[in-house]
Coordinates of C-alpha atoms and ligand atoms in Angstrom, one line a residue:
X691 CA 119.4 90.1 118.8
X692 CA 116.5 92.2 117.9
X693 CA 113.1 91.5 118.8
X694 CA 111.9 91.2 115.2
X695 CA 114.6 88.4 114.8
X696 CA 113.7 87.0 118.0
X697 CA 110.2 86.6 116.8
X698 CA 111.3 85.1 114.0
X699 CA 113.4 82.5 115.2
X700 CA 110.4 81.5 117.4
X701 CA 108.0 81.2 114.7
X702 CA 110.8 79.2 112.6
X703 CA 110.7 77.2 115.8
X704 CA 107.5 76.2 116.0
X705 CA 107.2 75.7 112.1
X706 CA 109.9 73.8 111.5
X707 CA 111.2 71.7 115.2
X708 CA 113.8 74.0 116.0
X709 CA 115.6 77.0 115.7
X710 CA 119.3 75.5 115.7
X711 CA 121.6 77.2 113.0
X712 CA 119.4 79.6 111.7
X713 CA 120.5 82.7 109.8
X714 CA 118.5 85.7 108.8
X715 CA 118.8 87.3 105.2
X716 CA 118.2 90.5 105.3
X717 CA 117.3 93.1 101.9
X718 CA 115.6 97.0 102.3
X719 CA 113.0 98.5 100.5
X720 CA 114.1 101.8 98.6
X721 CA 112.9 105.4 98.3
X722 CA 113.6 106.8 95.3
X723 CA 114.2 110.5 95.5
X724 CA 114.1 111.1 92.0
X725 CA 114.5 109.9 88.6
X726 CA 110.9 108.0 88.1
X727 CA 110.4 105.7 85.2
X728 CA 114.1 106.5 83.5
X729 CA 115.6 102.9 84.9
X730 CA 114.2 101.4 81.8
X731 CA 115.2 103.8 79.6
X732 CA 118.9 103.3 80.5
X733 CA 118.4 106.8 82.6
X734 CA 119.2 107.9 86.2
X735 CA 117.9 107.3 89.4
X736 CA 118.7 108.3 92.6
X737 CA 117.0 105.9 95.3
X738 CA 118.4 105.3 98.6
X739 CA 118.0 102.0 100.8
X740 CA 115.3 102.4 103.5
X741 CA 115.4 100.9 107.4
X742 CA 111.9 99.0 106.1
X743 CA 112.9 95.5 105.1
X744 CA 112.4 91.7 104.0
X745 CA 114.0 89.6 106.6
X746 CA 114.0 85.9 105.9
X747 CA 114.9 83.5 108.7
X748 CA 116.1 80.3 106.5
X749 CA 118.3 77.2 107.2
X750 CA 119.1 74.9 104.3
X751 CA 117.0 71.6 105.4
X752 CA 119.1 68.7 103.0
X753 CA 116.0 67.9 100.1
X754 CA 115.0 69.4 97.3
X755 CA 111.9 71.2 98.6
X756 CA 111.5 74.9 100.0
X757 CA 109.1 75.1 102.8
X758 CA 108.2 79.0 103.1
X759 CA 106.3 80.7 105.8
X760 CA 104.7 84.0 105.0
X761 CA 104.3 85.5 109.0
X762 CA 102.1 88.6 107.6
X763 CA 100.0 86.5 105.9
X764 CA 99.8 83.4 108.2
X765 CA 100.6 81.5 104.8
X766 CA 102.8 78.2 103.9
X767 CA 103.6 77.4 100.8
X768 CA 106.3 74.7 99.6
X769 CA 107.5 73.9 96.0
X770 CA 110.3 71.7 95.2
X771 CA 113.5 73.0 93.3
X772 CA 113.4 70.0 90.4
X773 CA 110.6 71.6 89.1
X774 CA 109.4 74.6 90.8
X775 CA 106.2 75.6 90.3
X776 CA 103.7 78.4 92.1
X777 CA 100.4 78.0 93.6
X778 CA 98.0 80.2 92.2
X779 CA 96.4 80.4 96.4
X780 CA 99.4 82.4 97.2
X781 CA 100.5 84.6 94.5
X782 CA 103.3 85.9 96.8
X783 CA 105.2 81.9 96.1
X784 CA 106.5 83.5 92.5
X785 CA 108.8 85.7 94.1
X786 CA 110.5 83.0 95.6
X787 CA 109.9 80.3 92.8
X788 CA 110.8 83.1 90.3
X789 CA 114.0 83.7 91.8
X790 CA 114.9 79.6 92.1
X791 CA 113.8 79.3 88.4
X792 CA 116.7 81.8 87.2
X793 CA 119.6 81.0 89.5
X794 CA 119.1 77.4 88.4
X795 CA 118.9 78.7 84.9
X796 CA 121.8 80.8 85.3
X797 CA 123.7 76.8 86.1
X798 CA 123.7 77.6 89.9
X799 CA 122.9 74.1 91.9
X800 CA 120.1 75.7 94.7
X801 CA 119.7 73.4 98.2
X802 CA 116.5 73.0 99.7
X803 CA 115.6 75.3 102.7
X804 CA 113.5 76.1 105.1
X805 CA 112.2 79.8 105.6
X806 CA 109.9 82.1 107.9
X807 CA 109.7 85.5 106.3
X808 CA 108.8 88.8 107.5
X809 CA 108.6 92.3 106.0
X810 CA 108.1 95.7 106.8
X811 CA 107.8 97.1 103.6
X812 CA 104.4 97.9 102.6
X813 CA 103.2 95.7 99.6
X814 CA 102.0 97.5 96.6
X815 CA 103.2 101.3 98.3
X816 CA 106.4 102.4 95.4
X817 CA 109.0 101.3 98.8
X818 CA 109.7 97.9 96.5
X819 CA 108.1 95.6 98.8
X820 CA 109.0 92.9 95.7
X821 CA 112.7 93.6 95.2
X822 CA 113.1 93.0 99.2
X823 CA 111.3 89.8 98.6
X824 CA 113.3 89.1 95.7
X825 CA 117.0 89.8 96.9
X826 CA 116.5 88.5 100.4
X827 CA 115.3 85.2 99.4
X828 CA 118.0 84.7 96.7
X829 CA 120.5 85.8 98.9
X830 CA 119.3 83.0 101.3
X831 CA 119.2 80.5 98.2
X832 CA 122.7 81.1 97.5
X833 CA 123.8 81.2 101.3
X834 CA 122.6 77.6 101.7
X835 CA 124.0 76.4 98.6
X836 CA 127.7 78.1 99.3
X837 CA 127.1 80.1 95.8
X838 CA 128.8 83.7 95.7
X839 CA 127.7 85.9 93.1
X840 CA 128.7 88.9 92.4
X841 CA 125.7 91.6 93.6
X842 CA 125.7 93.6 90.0
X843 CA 124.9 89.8 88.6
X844 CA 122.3 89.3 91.6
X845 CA 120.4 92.3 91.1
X846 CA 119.9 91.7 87.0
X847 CA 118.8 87.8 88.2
X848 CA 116.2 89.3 90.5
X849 CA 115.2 91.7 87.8
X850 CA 114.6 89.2 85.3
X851 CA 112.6 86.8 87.9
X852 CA 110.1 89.8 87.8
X853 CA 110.0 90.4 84.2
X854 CA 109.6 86.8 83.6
X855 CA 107.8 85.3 86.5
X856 CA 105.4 88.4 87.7
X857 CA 104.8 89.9 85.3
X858 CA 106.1 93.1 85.6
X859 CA 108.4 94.2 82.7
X860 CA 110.4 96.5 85.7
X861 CA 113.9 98.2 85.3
X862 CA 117.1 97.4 87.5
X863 CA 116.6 100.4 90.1
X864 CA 114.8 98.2 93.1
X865 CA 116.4 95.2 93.2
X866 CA 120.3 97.2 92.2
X867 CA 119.7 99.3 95.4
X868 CA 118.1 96.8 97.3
X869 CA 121.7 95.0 97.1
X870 CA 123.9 98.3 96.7
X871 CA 122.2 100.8 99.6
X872 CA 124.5 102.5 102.0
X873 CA 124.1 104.0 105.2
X874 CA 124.3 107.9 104.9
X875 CA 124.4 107.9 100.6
X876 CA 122.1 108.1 97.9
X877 CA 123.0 106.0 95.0
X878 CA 123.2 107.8 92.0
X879 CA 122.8 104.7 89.4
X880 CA 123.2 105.0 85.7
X881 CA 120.8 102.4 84.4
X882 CA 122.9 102.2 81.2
X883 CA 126.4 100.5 82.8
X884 CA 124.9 100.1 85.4
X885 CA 127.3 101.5 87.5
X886 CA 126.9 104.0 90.8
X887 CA 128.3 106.4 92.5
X888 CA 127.2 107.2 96.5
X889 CA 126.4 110.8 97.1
X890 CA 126.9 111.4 100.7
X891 CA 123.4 112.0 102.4
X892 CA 123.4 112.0 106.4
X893 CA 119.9 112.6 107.5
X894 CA 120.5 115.0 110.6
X895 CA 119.9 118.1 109.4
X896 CA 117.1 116.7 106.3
X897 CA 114.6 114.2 107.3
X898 CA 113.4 112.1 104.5
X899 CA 109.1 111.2 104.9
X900 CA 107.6 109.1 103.4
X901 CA 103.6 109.3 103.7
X902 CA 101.7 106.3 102.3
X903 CA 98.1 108.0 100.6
X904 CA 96.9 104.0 101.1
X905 CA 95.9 103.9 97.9
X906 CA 97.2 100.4 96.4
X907 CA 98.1 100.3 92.6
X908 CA 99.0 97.0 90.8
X909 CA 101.9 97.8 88.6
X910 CA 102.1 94.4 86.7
X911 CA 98.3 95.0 85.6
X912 CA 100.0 96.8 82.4
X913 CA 99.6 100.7 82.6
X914 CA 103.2 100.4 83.9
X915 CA 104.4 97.9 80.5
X916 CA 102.4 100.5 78.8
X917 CA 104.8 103.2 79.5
X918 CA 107.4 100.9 79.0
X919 CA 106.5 99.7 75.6
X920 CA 105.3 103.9 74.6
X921 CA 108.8 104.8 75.4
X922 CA 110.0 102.0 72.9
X923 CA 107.3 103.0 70.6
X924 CA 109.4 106.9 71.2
X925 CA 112.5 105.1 70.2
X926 CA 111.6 104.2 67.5
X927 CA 109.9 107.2 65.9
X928 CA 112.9 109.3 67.1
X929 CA 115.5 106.7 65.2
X930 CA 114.1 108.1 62.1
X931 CA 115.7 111.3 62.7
X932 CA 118.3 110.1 65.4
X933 CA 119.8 107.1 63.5
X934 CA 122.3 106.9 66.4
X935 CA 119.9 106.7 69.7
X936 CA 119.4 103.1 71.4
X937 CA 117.0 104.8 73.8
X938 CA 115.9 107.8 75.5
X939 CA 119.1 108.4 77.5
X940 CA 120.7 109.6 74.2
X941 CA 117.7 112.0 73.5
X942 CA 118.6 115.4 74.7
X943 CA 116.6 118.4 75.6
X944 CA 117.3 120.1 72.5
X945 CA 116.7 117.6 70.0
X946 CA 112.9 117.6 71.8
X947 CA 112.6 121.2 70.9
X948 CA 113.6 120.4 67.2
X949 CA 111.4 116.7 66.8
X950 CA 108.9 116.8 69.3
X951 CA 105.9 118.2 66.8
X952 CA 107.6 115.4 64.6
X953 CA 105.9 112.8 67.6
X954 CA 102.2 112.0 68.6
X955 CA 100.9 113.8 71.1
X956 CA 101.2 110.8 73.8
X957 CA 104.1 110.0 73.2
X958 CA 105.8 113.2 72.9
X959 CA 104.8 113.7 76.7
X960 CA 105.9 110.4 77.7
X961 CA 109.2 111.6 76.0
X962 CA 108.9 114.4 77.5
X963 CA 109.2 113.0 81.4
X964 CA 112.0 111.1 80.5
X965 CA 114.0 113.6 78.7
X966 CA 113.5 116.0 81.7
X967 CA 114.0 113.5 84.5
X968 CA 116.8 112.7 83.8
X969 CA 118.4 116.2 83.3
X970 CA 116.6 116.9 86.9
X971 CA 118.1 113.9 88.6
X972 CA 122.0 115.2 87.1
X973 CA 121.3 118.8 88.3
X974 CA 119.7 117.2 91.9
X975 CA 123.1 115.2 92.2
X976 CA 124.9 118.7 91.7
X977 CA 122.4 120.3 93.9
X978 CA 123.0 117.9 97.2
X979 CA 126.5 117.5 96.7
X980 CA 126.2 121.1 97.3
X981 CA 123.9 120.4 100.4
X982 CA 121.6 122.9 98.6
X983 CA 118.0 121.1 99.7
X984 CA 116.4 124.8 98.1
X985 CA 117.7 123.2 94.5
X986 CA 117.1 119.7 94.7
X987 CA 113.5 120.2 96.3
X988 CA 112.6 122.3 93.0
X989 CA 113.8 119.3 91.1
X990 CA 111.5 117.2 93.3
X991 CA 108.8 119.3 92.3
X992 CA 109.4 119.8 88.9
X993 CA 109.7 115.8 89.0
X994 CA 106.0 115.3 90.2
X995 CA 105.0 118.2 87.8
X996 CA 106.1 116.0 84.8
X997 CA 105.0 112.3 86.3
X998 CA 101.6 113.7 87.0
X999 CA 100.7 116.1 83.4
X1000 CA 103.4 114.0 81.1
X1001 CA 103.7 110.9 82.1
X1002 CA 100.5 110.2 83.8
X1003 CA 101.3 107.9 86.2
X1004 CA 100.2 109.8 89.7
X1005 CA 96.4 109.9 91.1
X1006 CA 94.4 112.1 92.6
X1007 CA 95.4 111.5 96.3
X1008 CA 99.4 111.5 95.4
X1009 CA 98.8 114.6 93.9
X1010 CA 96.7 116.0 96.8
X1011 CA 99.5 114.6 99.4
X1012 CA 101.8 116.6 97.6
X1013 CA 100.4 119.7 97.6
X1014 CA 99.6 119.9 101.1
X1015 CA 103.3 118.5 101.8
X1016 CA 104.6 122.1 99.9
X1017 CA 102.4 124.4 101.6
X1018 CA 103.7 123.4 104.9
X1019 CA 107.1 125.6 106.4
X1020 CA 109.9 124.3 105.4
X1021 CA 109.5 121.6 102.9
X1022 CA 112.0 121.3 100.6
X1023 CA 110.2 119.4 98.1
X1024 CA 108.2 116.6 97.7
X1025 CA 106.7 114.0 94.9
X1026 CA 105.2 110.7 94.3
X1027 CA 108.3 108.1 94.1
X1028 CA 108.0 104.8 92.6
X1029 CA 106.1 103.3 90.2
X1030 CA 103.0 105.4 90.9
X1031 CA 98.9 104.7 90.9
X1032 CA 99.0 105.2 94.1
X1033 CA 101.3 104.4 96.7
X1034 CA 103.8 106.8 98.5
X1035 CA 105.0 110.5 98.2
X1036 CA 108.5 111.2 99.7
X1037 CA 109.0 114.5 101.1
X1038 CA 112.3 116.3 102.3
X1039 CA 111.7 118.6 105.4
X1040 CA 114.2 120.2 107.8
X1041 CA 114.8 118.1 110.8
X1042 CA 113.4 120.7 113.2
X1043 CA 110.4 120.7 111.2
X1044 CA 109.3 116.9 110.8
X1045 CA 107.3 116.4 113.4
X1046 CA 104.9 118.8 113.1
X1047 CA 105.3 117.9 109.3
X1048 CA 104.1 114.8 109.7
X1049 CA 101.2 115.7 112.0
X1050 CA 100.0 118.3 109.6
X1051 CA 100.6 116.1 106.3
X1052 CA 98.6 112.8 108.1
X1053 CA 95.6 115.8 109.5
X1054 CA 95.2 117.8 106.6
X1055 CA 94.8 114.6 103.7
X1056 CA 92.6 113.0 106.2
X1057 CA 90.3 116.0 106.6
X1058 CA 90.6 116.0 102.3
X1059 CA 90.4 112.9 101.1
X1060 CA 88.9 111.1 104.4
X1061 CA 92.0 108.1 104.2
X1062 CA 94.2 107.6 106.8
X1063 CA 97.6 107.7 106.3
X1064 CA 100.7 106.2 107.2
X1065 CA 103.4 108.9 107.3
X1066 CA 106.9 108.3 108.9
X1067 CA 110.5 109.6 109.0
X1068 CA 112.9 107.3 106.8
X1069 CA 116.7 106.5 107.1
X1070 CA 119.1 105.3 105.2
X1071 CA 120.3 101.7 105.3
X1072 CA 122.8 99.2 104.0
X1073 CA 122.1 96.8 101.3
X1074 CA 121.7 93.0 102.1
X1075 CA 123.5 90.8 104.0
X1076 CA 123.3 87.3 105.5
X1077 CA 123.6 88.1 109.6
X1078 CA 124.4 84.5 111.1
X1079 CA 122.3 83.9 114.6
X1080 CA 123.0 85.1 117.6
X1081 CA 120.3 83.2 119.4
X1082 CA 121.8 80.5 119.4
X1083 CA 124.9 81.6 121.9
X1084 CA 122.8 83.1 124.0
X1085 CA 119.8 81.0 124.3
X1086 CA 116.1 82.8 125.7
X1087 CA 117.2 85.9 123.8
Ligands
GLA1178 C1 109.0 100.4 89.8 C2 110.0 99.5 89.0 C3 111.3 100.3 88.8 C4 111.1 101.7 88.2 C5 110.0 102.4 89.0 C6 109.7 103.7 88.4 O1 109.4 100.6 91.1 O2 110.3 98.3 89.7 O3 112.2 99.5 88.0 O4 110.8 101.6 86.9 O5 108.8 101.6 89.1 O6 110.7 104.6 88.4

């Protein structure tokens, strides 16, 4: 067993009497290595499943209440399933109630549990610190309750408990990768079927960083629903010309050069990005099935380019991280991934080079913006599971 689990199981322990037939649900954050703001546009992304993740240590406990215990936060909280409500002290308890609210909508009969949990994803930093949340606590829920559903099914669940119970009006890339990652593969998702494919991508000879500019954004305070609602706004406007577009997947490069004067300015750009992404995240799939890194870190680039002028949803710092991150030998390319306002960049760099990438990346934005940073070397990882407890066969561990 793993220390973190280890630690766990103690704290569940002490919280809750004893430790005795435990299990762990475990669900990663993601990077995203491009394809920004297309999931809700029925675009492409292509994220892959980080070793940063939500692991909840739960055991169902026969009522109707669910007894939670944030370790981060040195929080309880407890709600009970017959009517689940949050607690406006700890915001955090809508991820969970959220989550209850919509499997029980859904007809699913949830048991009572208790549950320590403990993350390693950095709240608020574009890694999806909520879908990890999300996923690994309905996976718990429907562990205890002996309820199998089917993780395409999951992942839209999860994604509607944060439309409807935080706020956020999100797309289906987070919580679909959170539940679909693989080791050694990107998952190329079309957000329209939503259906993927796995690109092979082994991290030995490309090191994917991630560096954290620290700065925290707050995506369900509306500029991100604001994008969502301009690229409806798009839709609409387009229709008029495009009688046969449902939404900006179906808008192609060249019907932008024939309509875009036809748009307001704002929205034209926001168009734009999405138009552009997505044919940068079908020619990035070409490039790394190709293992050409030169290709797909142009895409990257280009990617950051259009988030930043078109769809204005970088800052100041992302954009500074970025810059240093492409002047420095080797880099492949690097941009802001995630929702944006802040948060991380992700950067691909040879493997020889990553050390002193990282050094140089964390020295140089200090010395420029005078924020710390967190920068680290990422790899891939599987999507959740339910790992049953070790601990208990081999008691002390
Ligand atoms: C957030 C959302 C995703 C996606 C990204 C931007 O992470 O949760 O659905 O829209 O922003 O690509």
């Amino acid at each position: 067993m793993t220390e973190r689990r280890s630690n766990i199981r103690k704290t569940f322990a002490e919280r809750f009497g004893s430790a005795e037939g435990i299990k762990f649900s475990r669900a990663p954050g993601r990077v995203n290595l491009i394809g920004e703001h297309t999931d809700y546009n029925e675009g492409f992304v292509l994220p892959i499943a980080i070793d940063r993740d939500m692991i909840a240590g739960f055991r169902p406990n026969g009522s109707k209440m669910v007894n939670l215990y944030a370790m981060e936060m040195n929080e309880a909280a407890s709600f009970s399933l017959s009517d689940p409500k949050t607690d406006p002290a700890h915001p955090w308890m809508s991820y969970a109630v959220g989550v209850a609210r919509v499997l029980t909508e859904y007809g699913h009969e949830l048991k009572g549990i208790d549950a320590v949990l403990q993350s390693t994803v950095p709240v608020g930093s574009g890694l999806s610190s909520s879908a990890a949340f999300l996923v690994s606590i309905a996976k718990a829920y429907c562990d205890a309750a002996g309820i199998d559903i089917e993780r395409k099914a999951l992942a839209r669940m999860c994604q509607e408990a944060e439309i409807r119970y935080v706020g956020a009006n999100v797309g289906i890339m987070d919580q679909y990768t959170a539940l679909h990652g693989e080791r050694d593969a990107c998952i190329f998702l079309d957000c329209r079927s939503i259906e993927h494919e796995t690109v092979p991508f082994t991290t030995d000879v490309v090191k994917v960083v991630v560096a954290d500019t620290t700065i925290r954004h707050e995506i369900a305070a509306g500029e991100y629903n604001k994008r969502r609602a301009t690229c409806e706004k798009g839709v609409e406007l387009l229709k008029q010309h495009l009688p046969e577009i449902k939404s900006l997947r179906d808008v192609t490069p060249e019907d932008m050069t024939d309509l875009a004067g036809s748009l307001p300015e704002v929205v034209r750009r926001r168009v734009r990005h999405v138009v552009t992404e997505n044919m940068r995240v079908k020619l990035a799939v070409e490039a790394l099935r190709h293992h050409n890194f030169i290709h797909f870190g142009i895409y990257m680039e280009a990617s950051h380019e259009s988030l930043s002028k078109d769809y204005e949803v970088s800052c100041k710092e992302l954009d500074v991280m970025v810059e240093i991150a492409l002047g420095l030998k080797g880099t492949y390319g690097s941009r802001m991934t995630g929702g944006g306002f802040g948060g991380c960049t992700v950067s691909l760099v040879p493997a020889e080079n990553a050390d002193e990438f990282c050094k140089q990346l964390a020295a140089q934005y200090e010395e420029r913006t005078s924020l710390k940073p967190n920068v680290y070397v990422c790899a891939t990882a599987p999507g959740a599971e339910i790992i049953p407890d070790r601990g208990a066969a081999f008691p002390g561990c």
